[in-house]
Short mmCIF file of C-alpha atoms in Angstrom, two decimals:
data_model
loop_
_atom_site.label_atom_id
_atom_site.label_comp_id
_atom_site.label_asym_id
_atom_site.label_seq_id
_atom_site.Cartn_x
_atom_site.Cartn_y
_atom_site.Cartn_z
CA UNK A 1 -7.39 28.02 23.78
CA UNK A 2 -4.44 27.32 26.10
CA UNK A 3 -5.60 30.12 28.42
CA UNK A 4 -9.21 28.98 28.13
CA UNK A 5 -8.78 25.29 28.86
CA UNK A 6 -5.19 24.77 30.03
CA UNK A 7 -5.77 25.30 33.78
CA UNK A 8 -8.90 23.14 33.72
CA UNK A 9 -6.96 20.13 32.40
CA UNK A 10 -5.00 19.88 35.65
CA UNK A 11 -7.76 20.89 38.10
CA UNK A 12 -8.53 18.17 40.68
CA UNK A 13 -12.34 18.34 40.40
CA UNK A 14 -13.31 17.07 36.93
CA UNK A 15 -17.03 17.76 37.42
CA UNK A 16 -16.43 21.39 38.38
CA UNK A 17 -13.91 21.79 35.54
CA UNK A 18 -16.40 20.38 33.04
CA UNK A 19 -19.03 22.90 34.13
CA UNK A 20 -16.49 25.69 33.64
CA UNK A 21 -15.63 24.36 30.16
CA UNK A 22 -19.32 24.61 29.27
CA UNK A 23 -19.51 28.20 30.50
CA UNK A 24 -16.34 29.36 28.76
CA UNK A 25 -17.13 27.75 25.42
CA UNK A 26 -20.72 29.02 25.48
CA UNK A 27 -19.42 32.56 26.02
CA UNK A 28 -17.25 32.51 22.91
CA UNK A 29 -18.54 34.78 20.14
CA UNK A 30 -18.52 33.65 17.43
CA UNK A 31 -18.76 30.04 18.60
CA UNK A 32 -15.86 27.79 17.67
CA UNK A 33 -16.58 25.02 15.16
CA UNK A 34 -15.40 21.42 15.60
CA UNK A 35 -13.15 21.69 12.55
CA UNK A 36 -11.30 24.54 14.26
CA UNK A 37 -11.65 23.16 17.78
CA UNK A 38 -9.98 19.84 16.99
CA UNK A 39 -6.48 21.08 16.03
CA UNK A 40 -6.53 23.70 18.78
CA UNK A 41 -7.48 21.31 21.58
CA UNK A 42 -5.32 18.48 20.23
CA UNK A 43 -2.31 20.79 20.43
CA UNK A 44 -2.78 21.59 24.12
CA UNK A 45 -0.09 20.19 26.46
CA UNK A 46 -1.54 17.74 29.00
CA UNK A 47 0.65 17.80 32.11
CA UNK A 48 -1.49 15.37 34.10
CA UNK A 49 -2.99 12.66 31.90
CA UNK A 50 -5.15 11.18 34.66
CA UNK A 51 -6.87 14.50 35.36
CA UNK A 52 -7.13 15.35 31.67
CA UNK A 53 -8.75 11.96 31.01
CA UNK A 54 -11.18 12.44 33.88
CA UNK A 55 -12.25 15.83 32.50
CA UNK A 56 -12.66 14.37 29.02
CA UNK A 57 -14.87 11.56 30.34
CA UNK A 58 -17.14 13.93 32.24
CA UNK A 59 -17.54 16.11 29.13
CA UNK A 60 -18.28 13.12 26.89
CA UNK A 61 -20.56 11.21 29.27
CA UNK A 62 -22.51 14.09 30.83
CA UNK A 63 -21.90 17.08 28.57
CA UNK A 64 -24.89 19.11 27.38
CA UNK A 65 -23.27 21.49 24.88
CA UNK A 66 -21.99 20.55 21.43
CA UNK A 67 -18.65 22.35 21.76
CA UNK A 68 -18.06 20.94 25.24
CA UNK A 69 -18.77 17.37 24.16
CA UNK A 70 -16.53 17.83 21.11
CA UNK A 71 -13.77 19.12 23.39
CA UNK A 72 -14.06 15.95 25.45
CA UNK A 73 -13.94 13.83 22.30
CA UNK A 74 -10.78 15.56 21.08
CA UNK A 75 -9.15 15.00 24.48
CA UNK A 76 -10.13 11.32 24.43
CA UNK A 77 -8.45 10.93 21.04
CA UNK A 78 -5.19 11.36 22.92
CA UNK A 79 -6.13 10.04 26.35
CA UNK A 80 -8.91 7.51 25.77
CA UNK A 81 -8.85 3.83 26.70
CA UNK A 82 -10.88 0.76 25.65
CA UNK A 83 -13.44 1.39 28.41
CA UNK A 84 -14.45 4.60 26.61
CA UNK A 85 -15.47 2.81 23.40
CA UNK A 86 -19.07 1.90 24.43
CA UNK A 87 -19.80 5.52 25.36
CA UNK A 88 -18.39 6.74 22.06
CA UNK A 89 -20.44 4.23 20.09
CA UNK A 90 -23.57 5.50 21.83
CA UNK A 91 -22.71 9.13 21.09
CA UNK A 92 -22.14 8.13 17.47
CA UNK A 93 -25.86 7.46 17.14
CA UNK A 94 -26.33 11.25 17.07
CA UNK A 95 -25.74 12.36 13.47
CA UNK A 96 -24.21 15.72 14.43
CA UNK A 97 -21.57 13.94 16.50
CA UNK A 98 -20.61 11.17 14.06
CA UNK A 99 -17.50 12.86 12.69
CA UNK A 100 -16.12 13.98 16.08
CA UNK A 101 -16.78 10.51 17.50
CA UNK A 102 -15.09 8.82 14.54
CA UNK A 103 -11.99 10.98 15.06
CA UNK A 104 -11.86 9.96 18.73
CA UNK A 105 -12.46 6.27 18.00
CA UNK A 106 -9.75 6.27 15.34
CA UNK A 107 -7.20 6.65 18.12
CA UNK A 108 -8.72 4.01 20.41
CA UNK A 109 -10.48 1.38 18.27
CA UNK A 110 -10.07 1.83 14.50
CA UNK A 111 -12.43 -1.00 13.48
CA UNK A 112 -15.19 0.54 15.61
CA UNK A 113 -14.47 3.94 14.07
CA UNK A 114 -14.61 2.43 10.59
CA UNK A 115 -17.96 0.74 11.19
CA UNK A 116 -19.44 4.02 12.44
CA UNK A 117 -18.00 5.90 9.44
CA UNK A 118 -19.45 3.35 7.01
CA UNK A 119 -22.89 3.60 8.63
CA UNK A 120 -22.73 7.35 8.08
CA UNK A 121 -22.45 6.97 4.30
CA UNK A 122 -26.11 7.84 3.73
CA UNK A 123 -27.26 4.23 3.93
CA UNK A 124 -25.36 3.20 0.80
CA UNK A 125 -27.11 -0.04 -0.25
CA UNK A 126 -23.89 -1.76 -1.31
CA UNK A 127 -22.57 -1.44 2.26
CA UNK A 128 -25.59 -2.87 4.09
CA UNK A 129 -24.73 -6.58 3.69
CA UNK A 130 -21.18 -5.93 4.90
CA UNK A 131 -22.42 -3.95 7.90
CA UNK A 132 -24.80 -6.78 8.80
CA UNK A 133 -21.92 -9.27 8.61
CA UNK A 134 -19.76 -7.01 10.77
CA UNK A 135 -22.54 -6.86 13.35
CA UNK A 136 -22.70 -10.67 13.40
CA UNK A 137 -18.95 -11.07 13.89
CA UNK A 138 -18.95 -14.03 11.47
CA UNK A 139 -15.52 -13.84 9.80
CA UNK A 140 -16.55 -16.07 6.87
CA UNK A 141 -19.56 -13.85 6.20
CA UNK A 142 -17.41 -10.72 6.50
CA UNK A 143 -14.95 -12.18 4.00
CA UNK A 144 -17.71 -12.95 1.50
CA UNK A 145 -19.26 -9.50 1.85
CA UNK A 146 -15.93 -7.75 1.37
CA UNK A 147 -15.38 -9.70 -1.86
CA UNK A 148 -18.89 -8.83 -3.05
CA UNK A 149 -18.34 -5.06 -2.82
CA UNK A 150 -18.04 -3.12 -6.10
CA UNK A 151 -14.48 -2.32 -7.11
CA UNK A 152 -15.05 1.41 -7.55
CA UNK A 153 -15.88 2.46 -3.99
CA UNK A 154 -14.53 5.84 -2.94
CA UNK A 155 -11.00 6.02 -1.49
CA UNK A 156 -12.31 6.73 2.02
CA UNK A 157 -14.83 3.89 1.87
CA UNK A 158 -12.06 1.56 0.66
CA UNK A 159 -9.99 2.42 3.72
CA UNK A 160 -12.88 2.11 6.12
CA UNK A 161 -13.87 -1.27 4.65
CA UNK A 162 -10.31 -2.50 5.16
CA UNK A 163 -10.29 -1.24 8.75
CA UNK A 164 -13.76 -2.44 9.70
CA UNK A 165 -13.22 -5.92 8.25
CA UNK A 166 -9.65 -6.18 9.59
CA UNK A 167 -8.54 -6.94 6.05
CA UNK A 168 -4.94 -7.59 7.03
CA UNK A 169 -6.20 -10.36 9.35
CA UNK A 170 -8.50 -11.86 6.69
CA UNK A 171 -5.76 -12.28 4.09
CA UNK A 172 -3.41 -14.78 5.79
CA UNK A 173 -6.00 -17.57 5.41
CA UNK A 174 -6.36 -17.24 1.61
CA UNK A 175 -4.18 -20.32 1.01
CA UNK A 176 -6.56 -22.40 3.16
CA UNK A 177 -9.63 -21.41 1.11
CA UNK A 178 -10.80 -23.02 -2.13
CA UNK A 179 -8.64 -21.52 -4.89
CA UNK A 180 -11.37 -19.35 -6.47
CA UNK A 181 -12.38 -17.87 -3.09
CA UNK A 182 -8.79 -17.22 -2.07
CA UNK A 183 -8.04 -15.52 -5.38
CA UNK A 184 -11.20 -13.40 -5.14
CA UNK A 185 -10.21 -12.11 -1.69
CA UNK A 186 -6.65 -11.31 -2.84
CA UNK A 187 -7.99 -9.44 -5.88
CA UNK A 188 -10.44 -7.44 -3.77
CA UNK A 189 -7.65 -6.54 -1.35
CA UNK A 190 -5.64 -5.27 -4.31
CA UNK A 191 -8.58 -3.19 -5.49
CA UNK A 192 -9.15 -1.65 -2.05
CA UNK A 193 -5.48 -0.74 -1.72
CA UNK A 194 -5.49 0.68 -5.24
CA UNK A 195 -8.50 2.87 -4.45
CA UNK A 196 -6.75 4.13 -1.30
CA UNK A 197 -3.82 5.41 -3.35
CA UNK A 198 -5.82 7.75 -5.58
CA UNK A 199 -5.23 11.48 -5.14
CA UNK A 200 -8.78 12.46 -6.04
CA UNK A 201 -9.29 13.12 -2.32
CA UNK A 202 -6.11 15.25 -2.13
CA UNK A 203 -4.49 13.36 0.75
CA UNK A 204 -4.10 9.69 -0.25
CA UNK A 205 -6.15 7.51 2.07
CA UNK A 206 -3.36 4.93 2.18
CA UNK A 207 -1.48 7.21 4.58
CA UNK A 208 -4.41 7.03 7.01
CA UNK A 209 -4.40 3.21 6.94
CA UNK A 210 -1.93 2.01 9.61
CA UNK A 211 -2.23 -1.61 8.47
CA UNK A 212 -1.06 -0.66 4.96
CA UNK A 213 2.34 -2.41 5.18
CA UNK A 214 0.80 -5.59 6.55
CA UNK A 215 -1.98 -5.57 3.93
CA UNK A 216 0.50 -5.06 1.09
CA UNK A 217 2.65 -7.85 2.48
CA UNK A 218 -0.30 -10.25 2.56
CA UNK A 219 -1.35 -9.16 -0.94
CA UNK A 220 2.14 -10.02 -2.18
CA UNK A 221 2.09 -13.41 -0.45
CA UNK A 222 -1.28 -14.24 -1.99
CA UNK A 223 -0.57 -12.82 -5.46
CA UNK A 224 0.39 -16.23 -6.84
CA UNK A 225 -3.21 -17.40 -6.41
CA UNK A 226 -4.44 -14.93 -9.04
CA UNK A 227 -5.03 -16.05 -12.63
CA UNK A 228 -2.93 -13.91 -15.04
CA UNK A 229 -5.78 -11.79 -16.41
CA UNK A 230 -5.35 -8.17 -17.56
CA UNK A 231 -7.26 -6.96 -14.49
CA UNK A 232 -4.93 -8.84 -12.17
CA UNK A 233 -1.89 -7.64 -14.12
CA UNK A 234 -3.06 -4.07 -13.58
CA UNK A 235 -3.62 -4.64 -9.84
CA UNK A 236 -0.16 -6.07 -9.25
CA UNK A 237 1.58 -3.48 -11.42
CA UNK A 238 -0.23 -0.72 -9.52
CA UNK A 239 0.93 -2.23 -6.23
CA UNK A 240 4.52 -2.33 -7.51
CA UNK A 241 4.25 1.31 -8.61
CA UNK A 242 3.02 2.30 -5.17
CA UNK A 243 5.68 0.39 -3.27
CA UNK A 244 8.47 1.77 -5.50
CA UNK A 245 7.55 5.45 -5.59
CA UNK A 246 4.20 6.16 -3.92
CA UNK A 247 2.96 7.59 -0.62
CA UNK A 248 2.67 4.08 0.89
CA UNK A 249 6.47 4.16 1.21
CA UNK A 250 6.06 6.70 4.03
CA UNK A 251 4.61 4.07 6.37
CA UNK A 252 6.85 2.56 9.03
CA UNK A 253 7.64 -0.68 7.20
CA UNK A 254 10.44 -2.01 9.36
CA UNK A 255 13.59 -3.60 7.96
CA UNK A 256 13.16 -5.32 4.59
CA UNK A 257 9.37 -5.73 4.60
CA UNK A 258 8.63 -3.42 1.68
CA UNK A 259 11.47 -4.88 -0.35
CA UNK A 260 10.19 -8.40 0.37
CA UNK A 261 6.69 -7.48 -0.81
CA UNK A 262 8.12 -5.96 -3.99
CA UNK A 263 10.19 -9.08 -4.60
CA UNK A 264 7.15 -11.36 -4.27
CA UNK A 265 4.99 -9.19 -6.54
CA UNK A 266 7.62 -8.93 -9.25
CA UNK A 267 8.30 -12.67 -9.06
CA UNK A 268 4.64 -13.33 -9.91
CA UNK A 269 4.64 -10.74 -12.70
CA UNK A 270 7.77 -12.34 -14.18
CA UNK A 271 6.23 -15.80 -14.41
CA UNK A 272 5.91 -16.95 -18.05
CA UNK A 273 2.10 -17.06 -17.91
CA UNK A 274 2.02 -13.43 -16.75
CA UNK A 275 4.21 -12.17 -19.57
CA UNK A 276 1.58 -12.85 -22.24
CA UNK A 277 -1.26 -10.46 -23.03
CA UNK A 278 -4.08 -10.83 -25.58
CA UNK A 279 -2.75 -10.25 -29.11
CA UNK A 280 -6.11 -9.30 -30.56
CA UNK A 281 -6.91 -5.61 -30.28
CA UNK A 282 -10.24 -4.89 -28.62
CA UNK A 283 -12.95 -2.81 -30.26
CA UNK A 284 -13.29 -0.96 -26.95
CA UNK A 285 -10.83 1.99 -26.87
CA UNK A 286 -10.73 1.82 -23.06
CA UNK A 287 -9.62 -1.81 -23.16
CA UNK A 288 -7.01 -1.00 -25.82
CA UNK A 289 -5.60 1.83 -23.73
CA UNK A 290 -5.42 -0.35 -20.63
CA UNK A 291 -3.63 -3.19 -22.43
CA UNK A 292 -1.16 -0.67 -23.85
CA UNK A 293 -0.65 0.75 -20.34
CA UNK A 294 0.03 -2.75 -18.97
CA UNK A 295 2.66 -3.45 -21.64
CA UNK A 296 4.30 -0.06 -21.16
CA UNK A 297 4.20 -0.16 -17.36
CA UNK A 298 5.54 -3.71 -17.19
CA UNK A 299 8.59 -2.61 -19.16
CA UNK A 300 9.01 0.52 -17.04
CA UNK A 301 8.57 -0.79 -13.48
CA UNK A 302 10.06 -4.27 -13.89
CA UNK A 303 13.37 -3.06 -15.28
CA UNK A 304 16.43 -3.02 -13.04
CA UNK A 305 15.78 -0.51 -10.24
CA UNK A 306 18.08 2.37 -9.43
CA UNK A 307 20.76 1.85 -6.84
CA UNK A 308 19.03 2.00 -3.44
CA UNK A 309 21.82 4.28 -2.22
CA UNK A 310 20.99 6.99 -4.79
CA UNK A 311 20.31 10.28 -3.00
CA UNK A 312 17.96 11.54 -5.74
CA UNK A 313 15.67 9.51 -7.97
CA UNK A 314 12.97 10.72 -10.35
CA UNK A 315 10.41 8.26 -11.68
CA UNK A 316 7.39 8.94 -13.86
CA UNK A 317 4.10 7.60 -12.54
CA UNK A 318 1.28 6.91 -14.99
CA UNK A 319 -1.72 5.48 -13.15
CA UNK A 320 -3.90 2.61 -14.38
CA UNK A 321 -6.33 4.10 -16.96
CA UNK A 322 -9.18 2.47 -15.03
CA UNK A 323 -8.73 5.36 -12.57
CA UNK A 324 -7.36 8.19 -14.69
CA UNK A 325 -5.04 10.66 -13.03
CA UNK A 326 -2.40 13.16 -14.06
CA UNK A 327 1.05 11.82 -14.93
CA UNK A 328 3.52 12.64 -12.15
CA UNK A 329 7.28 13.14 -12.07
CA UNK A 330 7.74 11.58 -8.64
CA UNK A 331 10.79 12.79 -6.75
CA UNK A 332 12.43 10.50 -4.21
CA UNK A 333 15.10 11.77 -1.83
CA UNK A 334 16.93 9.12 0.16
CA UNK A 335 14.30 6.65 -1.00
CA UNK A 336 11.31 8.65 0.30
CA UNK A 337 8.70 10.35 -1.93
CA UNK A 338 9.17 14.06 -1.34
CA UNK A 339 5.85 15.56 -2.46
CA UNK A 340 3.49 13.51 -0.23
CA UNK A 341 5.87 13.90 2.71
CA UNK A 342 6.33 17.67 2.41
CA UNK A 343 3.02 18.68 0.81
CA UNK A 344 0.30 16.01 0.68
CA UNK A 345 -2.40 18.09 -1.03
CA UNK A 346 -1.98 16.92 -4.60
CA UNK A 347 0.27 15.03 -7.01
CA UNK A 348 3.74 15.97 -8.19
CA UNK A 349 3.82 18.06 -11.34
CA UNK A 350 4.00 16.43 -14.76
CA UNK A 351 7.31 15.56 -16.45
CA UNK A 352 6.55 18.15 -19.14
CA UNK A 353 6.60 20.83 -16.42
CA UNK A 354 9.55 19.63 -14.36
CA UNK A 355 11.81 17.84 -16.84
CA UNK A 356 11.11 19.02 -20.38
CA UNK A 357 11.50 22.64 -19.30
CA UNK A 358 14.90 22.04 -17.69
CA UNK A 359 13.67 23.71 -14.50
CA UNK A 360 15.36 21.16 -12.23
CA UNK A 361 18.78 21.76 -13.79
CA UNK A 362 21.02 23.48 -11.27
CA UNK A 363 22.77 26.71 -12.23
CA UNK A 364 24.68 29.37 -10.32
CA UNK A 365 21.55 31.53 -10.55
CA UNK A 366 18.94 30.34 -8.00
CA UNK A 367 15.65 29.30 -9.59
CA UNK A 368 12.32 28.76 -7.83
CA UNK A 369 10.48 25.68 -9.10
CA UNK A 370 6.92 24.54 -8.41
CA UNK A 371 7.12 20.82 -7.61
CA UNK A 372 3.42 20.22 -6.94
CA UNK A 373 0.07 21.94 -6.88
CA UNK A 374 -3.01 21.17 -4.81
CA UNK A 375 -5.55 19.01 -6.61
CA UNK A 376 -8.05 21.89 -6.40
CA UNK A 377 -5.54 24.53 -7.71
CA UNK A 378 -2.90 26.64 -5.99
CA UNK A 379 -5.33 29.49 -5.35
CA UNK A 380 -7.40 27.21 -3.11
CA UNK A 381 -5.02 24.98 -1.14
CA UNK A 382 -1.57 26.06 -2.25
CA UNK A 383 1.46 24.55 -3.94
CA UNK A 384 4.94 23.31 -3.08
CA UNK A 385 7.91 25.39 -4.25
CA UNK A 386 11.65 24.92 -3.84
CA UNK A 387 14.61 27.06 -4.86
CA UNK A 388 17.29 25.13 -6.76
CA UNK A 389 20.85 26.47 -6.86
CA UNK A 390 24.39 25.26 -7.44
CA UNK A 391 26.89 25.74 -4.63
CA UNK A 392 30.35 24.60 -5.73
CA UNK A 393 30.34 20.83 -6.06
CA UNK A 394 26.87 20.58 -4.51
CA UNK A 395 23.30 21.31 -5.58
CA UNK A 396 21.06 22.82 -2.91
CA UNK A 397 17.30 22.64 -2.55
CA UNK A 398 16.04 25.20 -0.07
CA UNK A 399 13.83 28.25 0.36
CA UNK A 400 10.75 26.04 0.53
CA UNK A 401 7.30 27.59 0.16
CA UNK A 402 4.33 25.50 1.21
CA UNK A 403 1.06 25.96 3.16
CA UNK A 404 1.46 25.34 6.88
CA UNK A 405 -0.83 22.57 8.19
CA UNK A 406 -3.64 23.75 10.53
CA UNK A 407 -2.50 24.15 14.11
CA UNK A 408 1.10 23.24 13.39
CA UNK A 409 4.46 24.29 12.04
CA UNK A 410 6.35 22.84 9.11
CA UNK A 411 10.12 22.70 9.29
CA UNK A 412 11.45 21.96 5.81
CA UNK A 413 15.18 21.28 5.72
CA UNK A 414 17.73 22.37 3.17
CA UNK A 415 18.66 19.36 1.02
CA UNK A 416 22.11 19.02 -0.53
CA UNK A 417 23.10 16.72 -3.39
CA UNK A 418 26.50 15.83 -4.83
CA UNK A 419 26.43 17.88 -8.03
CA UNK A 420 27.76 15.28 -10.47
CA UNK A 421 25.27 12.64 -9.32
CA UNK A 422 22.46 15.21 -9.34
CA UNK A 423 23.23 16.34 -12.88
CA UNK A 424 23.41 12.72 -14.06
CA UNK A 425 20.00 11.86 -12.58
CA UNK A 426 18.32 14.95 -14.05
CA UNK A 427 19.83 14.18 -17.46
CA UNK A 428 18.70 10.55 -17.24
CA UNK A 429 15.15 11.51 -16.26
CA UNK A 430 14.92 14.17 -18.98
CA UNK A 431 16.03 11.69 -21.64
CA UNK A 432 13.80 8.78 -20.59
CA UNK A 433 10.48 8.72 -22.44
CA UNK A 434 9.85 4.98 -22.08
CA UNK A 435 6.82 5.81 -19.92
CA UNK A 436 5.12 7.86 -22.66
CA UNK A 437 2.44 6.56 -25.02
CA UNK A 438 2.36 7.75 -28.67
CA UNK A 439 0.09 10.79 -28.19
CA UNK A 440 2.09 11.96 -25.19
CA UNK A 441 5.36 11.46 -27.06
CA UNK A 442 3.98 13.46 -29.99
CA UNK A 443 3.21 16.32 -27.58
CA UNK A 444 6.73 16.27 -26.14
CA UNK A 445 8.32 16.18 -29.60
CA UNK A 446 6.15 19.08 -30.76
CA UNK A 447 7.15 21.21 -27.79
CA UNK A 448 10.81 20.34 -28.26
CA UNK A 449 10.47 21.54 -31.85
CA UNK A 450 8.80 24.77 -30.74
CA UNK A 451 11.57 25.49 -28.23
CA UNK A 452 14.11 24.97 -30.98
CA UNK A 453 12.19 27.23 -33.38
CA UNK A 454 10.51 29.94 -31.28
CA UNK A 455 9.72 31.93 -34.44
CA UNK A 456 6.95 29.43 -35.24
CA UNK A 457 4.88 31.02 -32.46
CA UNK A 458 6.22 34.56 -32.25
CA UNK A 459 5.33 35.22 -35.90
CA UNK A 460 1.68 34.77 -34.88
CA UNK A 461 2.03 36.65 -31.55
CA UNK A 462 1.26 33.41 -29.74
CA UNK A 463 3.08 31.82 -26.80
CA UNK A 464 3.20 28.28 -25.47
CA UNK A 465 1.01 27.31 -22.51
CA UNK A 466 0.98 23.66 -21.48
CA UNK A 467 1.13 20.40 -23.40
CA UNK A 468 -0.04 16.87 -22.83
CA UNK A 469 -2.98 14.68 -23.76
CA UNK A 470 -6.72 15.05 -23.31
CA UNK A 471 -7.85 13.74 -19.93
CA UNK A 472 -11.01 12.27 -21.45
CA UNK A 473 -9.16 10.73 -24.42
CA UNK A 474 -5.44 10.11 -23.84
CA UNK A 475 -4.95 9.27 -27.53
CA UNK A 476 -5.45 12.95 -28.43
CA UNK A 477 -2.45 15.28 -28.16
CA UNK A 478 -3.34 18.71 -26.71
CA UNK A 479 -1.21 21.85 -27.03
CA UNK A 480 -2.26 24.98 -25.15
CA UNK A 481 -1.39 28.25 -26.91
CA UNK A 482 -1.90 31.70 -25.40
CA UNK A 483 -2.36 35.10 -27.00
CA UNK A 484 -3.71 38.56 -26.16
CA UNK A 485 -7.00 39.61 -27.73
CA UNK A 486 -7.54 43.09 -29.13
CA UNK A 487 -9.08 44.22 -25.85
CA UNK A 488 -5.98 43.04 -23.96
CA UNK A 489 -7.54 39.98 -22.35
CA UNK A 490 -5.60 36.72 -22.40
CA UNK A 491 -7.06 33.99 -24.60
CA UNK A 492 -6.25 30.30 -24.86
CA UNK A 493 -6.37 27.93 -27.81
CA UNK A 494 -6.54 24.20 -27.11
CA UNK A 495 -5.02 22.67 -30.22
CA UNK A 496 -6.06 19.03 -30.44
CA UNK A 497 -4.07 16.65 -32.63
CA UNK A 498 -5.91 13.31 -32.88
CA UNK A 499 -4.38 9.89 -33.42
CA UNK A 500 -4.05 9.36 -37.18
CA UNK A 501 -2.05 6.15 -37.39
CA UNK A 502 1.28 7.88 -38.04
CA UNK A 503 4.31 7.81 -35.74
CA UNK A 504 4.74 10.41 -32.97
CA UNK A 505 7.67 11.83 -34.91
CA UNK A 506 5.56 12.29 -38.05
CA UNK A 507 2.69 13.81 -36.09
CA UNK A 508 5.01 16.31 -34.41
CA UNK A 509 6.63 17.21 -37.74
CA UNK A 510 3.19 17.76 -39.32
CA UNK A 511 2.13 20.01 -36.42
CA UNK A 512 5.28 22.12 -36.74
CA UNK A 513 4.86 22.34 -40.50
CA UNK A 514 1.28 23.54 -40.09
CA UNK A 515 2.51 26.40 -37.93
CA UNK A 516 4.70 27.63 -40.78
CA UNK A 517 1.60 28.06 -42.94
CA UNK A 518 -1.43 28.76 -40.72
CA UNK A 519 -2.18 31.18 -37.90
CA UNK A 520 -2.97 28.90 -34.90
CA UNK A 521 -5.54 31.44 -33.72
CA UNK A 522 -7.74 30.17 -36.55
CA UNK A 523 -7.50 26.52 -35.49
CA UNK A 524 -10.90 25.09 -34.71
CA UNK A 525 -12.84 27.93 -36.34
#
């Protein structure tokens, strides 16, 4: 691509260069797709920005070929100016060009890009009133329509709504509104930010939201307007989780801003009225689970934080059950979450995989450890691996293995820790189960018993797979057992241990006792 387009970016005649771009791209066989074209063109060095911009404008404003117009759009993403926005909006009326135009507008006018992206969501009826308000420019109407949106919009829609409405600019006026309206806007801002942090779209949308720090800061300043309901408890706790250990930490916050937001959020959560939850158990199991999560998470995230100077910190992240996700053992190095910074295609692995196995313990023998796997599986989009080894009075993380991002290179540095502090943090994290609910604790206790008595499985020619809780019903303990069938194929048993009112310790003991008497290959038959 550098040989194809490089000389044309510095040619003095933009019209002639644009015609040559058309000819060269049309001659490519097979034709290059926009998804491939974008990283290739974006990576081209532009020695003369004025000439490169002129070529891009000719391609965008007069181009007749799809690839040529897309090339101009990619160039404008790096070279465009406000005067280009009207042309891009017009091009965005063509459905086949919506995505390329949105990418270009994102770099020049994010609200305009967001409006175009929202219009492209197949005419979603819940977005129409907001789009009409955005067209009118009436900030009061925009505010009302943002509040009226459902709370379960997709992560991308949540980000685009925040960008299109300029959410971070709407929030500072909440204290001037009638109390119910101000609280409603604060709560909706919390919901939109919460949706942006989900990993169901692999890369968390919060990292694509430049106004994230400002929006979180305004959420924290307005949090005191919220009544202390369970829903609002969950929103603020989720924000605290994100600002303590989540991908949002990777934004450029500036000195003290994230810490100030955390301080304001925790101050609200520590008010007496916020420390009381309904005593009566709900008949709805989902409500019961969420209340239990709130109690557990309050105790976990509001405790005294680790020393900010700690080189390594491991914290368990259990997401609000309203948006179920896998439990993560989040790794922070120098206060930054490692997995989203180095990988970004899925969550960190579960504590059962990283901590209960002892894989992160450093020995003289190097050990490769999988820290994270892509949401879709390793076979599709890869995984993040590191080799852990002890080197004298230091522990070294190096030998990284990770997919290289399209069109780029990934330099992953060797990380060194002071061995005594490293060992202490791993031991602390391994011994802390305050995050775990009863079914999850029963699973961990069962596995600990199996590791202490391997004969319980070997006598049946069975080996341990994974352990945890059922995704659809977190109150059910699940133990995966593997064995080889007579034809040599690998088989899996999912042993489900339901909640029976007994303690996790008793449930684990009963499971281990059953293995002394019954072949697990018969379970469920």
